Amino acid sequence: MKFDVLTLFPQSFEPIKQSILGRALEKNLISLNLINIRDFSKDKHKKVDDTPYGGGAGMVIKPDVVYDAYKSIEDKNAKVIYLSPQGNVLNQKKVESLSKEEHLILLCGHYEGIDQRVIDEIVDEEVSIGDYVLTGGEIPAMVLIDSVSRYVEGVITKESIEEESFSNNLLEYPHYTRPEVFLDKKVPEVLLSGHHENIRKWREEQSLKNTYQKRPDLLKENNDMIKN
Ligand code: 4GN
């Protein structure tokens, strides 16, 4: 999986070069190419924004610099995603479907936004990570890269994907490790029993109970899936 990111702040992507994704980058399971939009400014002061037509607060990113940055990539088959509060809200199903793409180009805005004409010209889909506004699209882009990369073969084990929250539209069961007693609390007996079928049933129960208590809306979604 190839990620190209169009951003004014390439340094903000350092956090996703650590840990599991760092290893995936080293093993070339994923690639992350950061393109600084500012490098494509033709202005002697490297200006990338200007005041909005029609007036109003803040600055708007100029369409030509974004277009030239995009054109430098040269892959007509890549899917271009603009991270924006106006986009389709990301969920696990969407994450899984994006992981089937070979090449994603992520466009990050800042300030008041990007001139609409270049968005209309190059963007295939707008994606939002939730109903709130951030100062830039970089954190949403990192959320997308992290969540999608987990589905790339070899990044994490298949078991981790299958067992996790949301994969069956349910929350996960609780996890325990040593010591057997911590602050007078004992690990649930069944997990020490070695009885695999009982453990499976217990985890399924816990998973359902957790979902019912914390996210009953997900059970309703499951119900709707059965009905339809
Ligand atoms: C995306 C971008 C929130 C999201 C953003 C989100 C930057 N905020 N909910 N802020 O996924 C104007 C220009 C706001 C880009 C945008």
Coordinates of C-alpha atoms and ligand atoms in Angstrom, one line a residue:
M1 CA 0.0 0.0 0.0
K2 CA 1.3 3.4 -1.1
F3 CA 0.4 6.6 0.7
D4 CA 1.2 10.0 -0.8
V5 CA 0.4 12.9 1.4
L6 CA -0.1 16.5 0.1
T7 CA 0.5 18.8 3.1
L8 CA 2.0 22.1 4.3
F9 CA 3.3 20.4 7.4
P10 CA 5.2 17.2 6.5
Q11 CA 7.0 17.2 9.9
S12 CA 3.7 16.5 11.6
F13 CA 3.8 12.9 10.3
E14 CA 6.7 11.8 12.5
P15 CA 4.3 10.0 15.0
I16 CA 3.2 7.4 12.5
K17 CA 6.8 6.4 11.8
Q18 CA 7.0 4.7 15.2
S19 CA 6.1 1.2 16.5
I20 CA 4.1 -1.1 14.3
L21 CA 3.8 1.3 11.4
G22 CA 7.5 2.1 11.7
R23 CA 8.2 -1.6 11.2
A24 CA 5.8 -1.8 8.3
L25 CA 7.6 1.1 6.6
E26 CA 11.0 -0.6 7.2
K27 CA 9.7 -3.9 5.7
N28 CA 8.2 -1.9 2.7
L29 CA 4.8 -3.3 3.4
I30 CA 3.6 0.3 3.2
S31 CA 5.2 3.4 1.8
L32 CA 4.7 7.0 3.0
N33 CA 5.7 9.8 0.7
L34 CA 5.3 13.3 2.1
I35 CA 4.9 16.1 -0.4
N36 CA 5.2 19.7 0.8
I37 CA 2.7 21.8 -1.1
R38 CA 4.8 24.8 -0.4
D39 CA 7.6 23.4 -2.7
F40 CA 5.2 24.1 -5.6
S41 CA 4.7 27.8 -4.9
K42 CA 6.1 29.9 -7.8
D43 CA 6.0 33.0 -5.6
K44 CA 9.3 34.4 -4.4
H45 CA 8.1 34.4 -0.8
K46 CA 6.8 30.8 -1.2
K47 CA 3.2 32.0 -0.6
V48 CA 0.6 29.3 -0.7
D49 CA -2.6 31.1 0.5
D50 CA -4.5 34.3 -0.2
T51 CA -7.6 36.2 1.1
P52 CA -11.0 34.7 0.2
Y53 CA -13.0 36.2 -2.7
G54 CA -16.2 37.7 -1.2
G55 CA -14.5 38.6 2.0
G56 CA -14.5 36.9 5.4
A57 CA -12.1 35.6 7.9
G58 CA -8.8 33.7 7.3
M59 CA -6.9 32.6 4.3
V60 CA -7.6 30.1 1.5
I61 CA -5.0 27.8 -0.1
K62 CA -4.4 28.6 -3.7
P63 CA -5.6 26.1 -6.3
D64 CA -2.5 26.2 -8.6
V65 CA 0.0 25.1 -5.9
V66 CA -2.1 22.2 -4.8
Y67 CA -2.7 21.2 -8.5
D68 CA 1.1 21.3 -9.3
A69 CA 1.9 19.3 -6.1
Y70 CA -0.8 16.7 -7.2
K71 CA 0.6 16.6 -10.8
S72 CA 4.1 15.8 -9.5
I73 CA 2.8 12.3 -8.3
E74 CA 2.0 10.8 -11.8
D75 CA -0.5 8.0 -11.0
K76 CA -3.9 8.4 -12.7
N77 CA -5.1 5.2 -10.9
A78 CA -4.5 6.5 -7.4
K79 CA -7.5 7.4 -5.3
V80 CA -7.4 11.0 -4.0
I81 CA -9.0 11.6 -0.6
Y82 CA -9.6 15.1 0.9
L83 CA -9.7 15.0 4.7
S84 CA -12.6 17.3 5.7
P85 CA -15.4 17.6 8.2
Q86 CA -17.8 17.5 5.2
G87 CA -16.6 14.0 4.2
N88 CA -18.1 10.5 4.6
V89 CA -17.5 9.6 8.2
L90 CA -14.8 6.9 8.6
N91 CA -15.7 3.6 10.1
Q92 CA -14.1 0.1 10.2
K93 CA -16.0 -1.0 7.1
K94 CA -14.7 2.0 5.2
V95 CA -11.2 1.4 6.5
E96 CA -11.3 -2.2 5.3
S97 CA -12.5 -1.2 1.8
L98 CA -9.8 1.5 1.5
S99 CA -7.2 -1.1 2.4
K100 CA -8.0 -2.8 -0.9
E101 CA -6.7 0.2 -2.9
E102 CA -3.1 0.1 -4.1
H103 CA -2.3 3.8 -3.9
L104 CA -4.0 6.5 -1.9
I105 CA -3.2 10.3 -2.2
L106 CA -4.3 12.2 0.9
L107 CA -4.9 15.9 0.6
C108 CA -4.6 17.9 3.9
G109 CA -6.1 21.4 4.1
H110 CA -5.4 24.1 6.6
Y111 CA -6.6 27.7 7.5
E112 CA -10.1 28.2 6.1
G113 CA -9.7 25.6 3.4
I114 CA -8.6 25.0 -0.2
D115 CA -9.9 26.7 -3.3
Q116 CA -13.0 24.6 -4.3
R117 CA -12.0 24.4 -8.0
V118 CA -8.9 22.2 -7.3
I119 CA -10.9 20.0 -4.9
D120 CA -13.5 19.5 -7.7
E121 CA -10.8 18.7 -10.2
I122 CA -8.6 16.2 -8.3
V123 CA -10.5 14.7 -5.3
D124 CA -12.3 11.3 -5.6
E125 CA -13.8 11.2 -2.1
E126 CA -14.0 13.5 1.0
V127 CA -13.5 11.6 4.2
S128 CA -14.1 12.8 7.8
I129 CA -12.8 11.1 11.0
G130 CA -15.8 12.4 13.0
D131 CA -18.1 15.4 13.6
Y132 CA -15.6 18.0 14.9
V133 CA -13.3 20.6 13.4
L134 CA -9.5 20.5 13.6
T135 CA -6.9 23.1 12.5
G136 CA -5.7 20.8 9.7
G137 CA -6.2 17.6 7.9
E138 CA -2.9 16.1 9.0
I139 CA -4.2 14.3 12.1
P140 CA -7.2 12.8 10.2
A141 CA -4.7 11.7 7.5
M142 CA -2.6 9.9 10.2
V143 CA -5.8 8.3 11.6
L144 CA -6.6 7.0 8.1
I145 CA -3.1 5.8 7.4
D146 CA -2.9 4.0 10.7
S147 CA -6.3 2.3 10.5
V148 CA -5.9 1.3 6.9
S149 CA -2.3 0.0 7.3
R150 CA -3.5 -2.5 9.9
Y151 CA -5.3 -4.4 7.1
V152 CA -2.2 -4.6 4.9
E153 CA -0.9 -8.2 4.8
G154 CA 1.9 -8.6 7.3
V155 CA 1.5 -5.4 9.3
I156 CA -0.4 -7.2 12.1
T157 CA -1.5 -10.9 12.4
K158 CA -4.7 -12.0 10.8
E159 CA -5.9 -13.1 14.2
S160 CA -5.6 -9.6 15.6
I161 CA -7.8 -8.2 12.9
E162 CA -10.4 -10.9 13.3
E163 CA -10.7 -10.7 17.1
E164 CA -10.7 -6.9 17.4
S165 CA -13.6 -4.5 18.2
F166 CA -15.9 -3.7 15.3
S167 CA -14.7 -6.6 13.0
N168 CA -18.0 -8.4 13.8
N169 CA -19.7 -5.0 14.7
L170 CA -19.2 -5.9 18.4
L171 CA -16.8 -4.5 21.0
E172 CA -13.9 -6.7 22.3
Y173 CA -13.9 -8.9 25.3
P174 CA -11.6 -7.9 28.2
H175 CA -7.9 -9.0 28.2
Y176 CA -5.8 -10.2 31.2
T177 CA -2.1 -11.1 31.8
R178 CA 0.1 -11.9 34.8
P179 CA 0.0 -11.5 37.7
E180 CA -2.9 -13.8 38.5
V181 CA -3.9 -11.5 41.4
F182 CA -3.6 -7.7 41.2
L183 CA -4.9 -5.4 43.9
D184 CA -6.9 -8.4 45.3
K185 CA -8.6 -8.9 41.9
K186 CA -8.3 -12.3 40.4
V187 CA -8.2 -13.1 36.7
P188 CA -11.5 -14.7 35.6
E189 CA -11.3 -18.4 36.5
V190 CA -12.3 -19.7 33.0
L191 CA -9.2 -18.1 31.4
L192 CA -7.0 -20.3 33.6
S193 CA -9.0 -23.5 32.9
G194 CA -7.4 -24.4 29.6
H195 CA -10.9 -25.3 28.3
H196 CA -10.8 -23.6 24.9
E197 CA -14.5 -24.0 24.1
N198 CA -15.6 -22.5 27.5
I199 CA -13.1 -19.6 26.9
R200 CA -14.5 -18.9 23.5
K201 CA -18.1 -18.9 24.8
W202 CA -17.1 -16.6 27.8
R203 CA -15.4 -14.1 25.5
E204 CA -18.4 -14.1 23.1
E205 CA -20.6 -13.4 26.1
Q206 CA -18.3 -10.6 27.4
S207 CA -18.2 -9.1 24.0
L208 CA -22.0 -9.0 23.8
K209 CA -22.3 -7.6 27.3
N210 CA -19.7 -4.9 26.7
T211 CA -21.5 -3.8 23.5
Y212 CA -24.9 -3.8 25.2
Q213 CA -23.6 -1.6 28.1
K214 CA -21.2 0.7 26.1
R215 CA -22.5 0.9 22.5
P216 CA -26.1 -0.4 22.3
D217 CA -26.4 1.4 18.9
L218 CA -24.0 -1.2 17.4
L219 CA -26.4 -4.1 18.5
K220 CA -29.2 -2.2 16.7
E221 CA -27.0 -2.1 13.5
N222 CA -26.4 -5.8 13.8
N223 CA -30.2 -6.4 14.1
D224 CA -30.8 -4.2 11.0
M225 CA -28.2 -6.3 9.1
I226 CA -30.1 -9.5 10.0
K227 CA -33.5 -8.0 9.1
N228 CA -32.4 -6.6 5.7
Ligands
4GN1 C1 -10.8 17.1 8.8 C2 -10.1 18.3 8.6 C3 -11.7 18.0 10.8 C4 -11.6 16.9 9.9 C5 -10.3 19.3 9.5 C6 -12.3 15.7 10.2 C7 -9.0 21.0 8.2 N1 -11.0 19.1 10.6 N2 -13.4 15.7 11.0 N3 -9.7 20.5 9.4 O1 -12.0 14.6 9.6 C8 -10.7 23.5 6.6 C9 -9.6 23.2 5.7 C10 -10.8 22.5 7.7 C11 -9.2 21.8 6.0 C12 -10.0 21.4 7.2

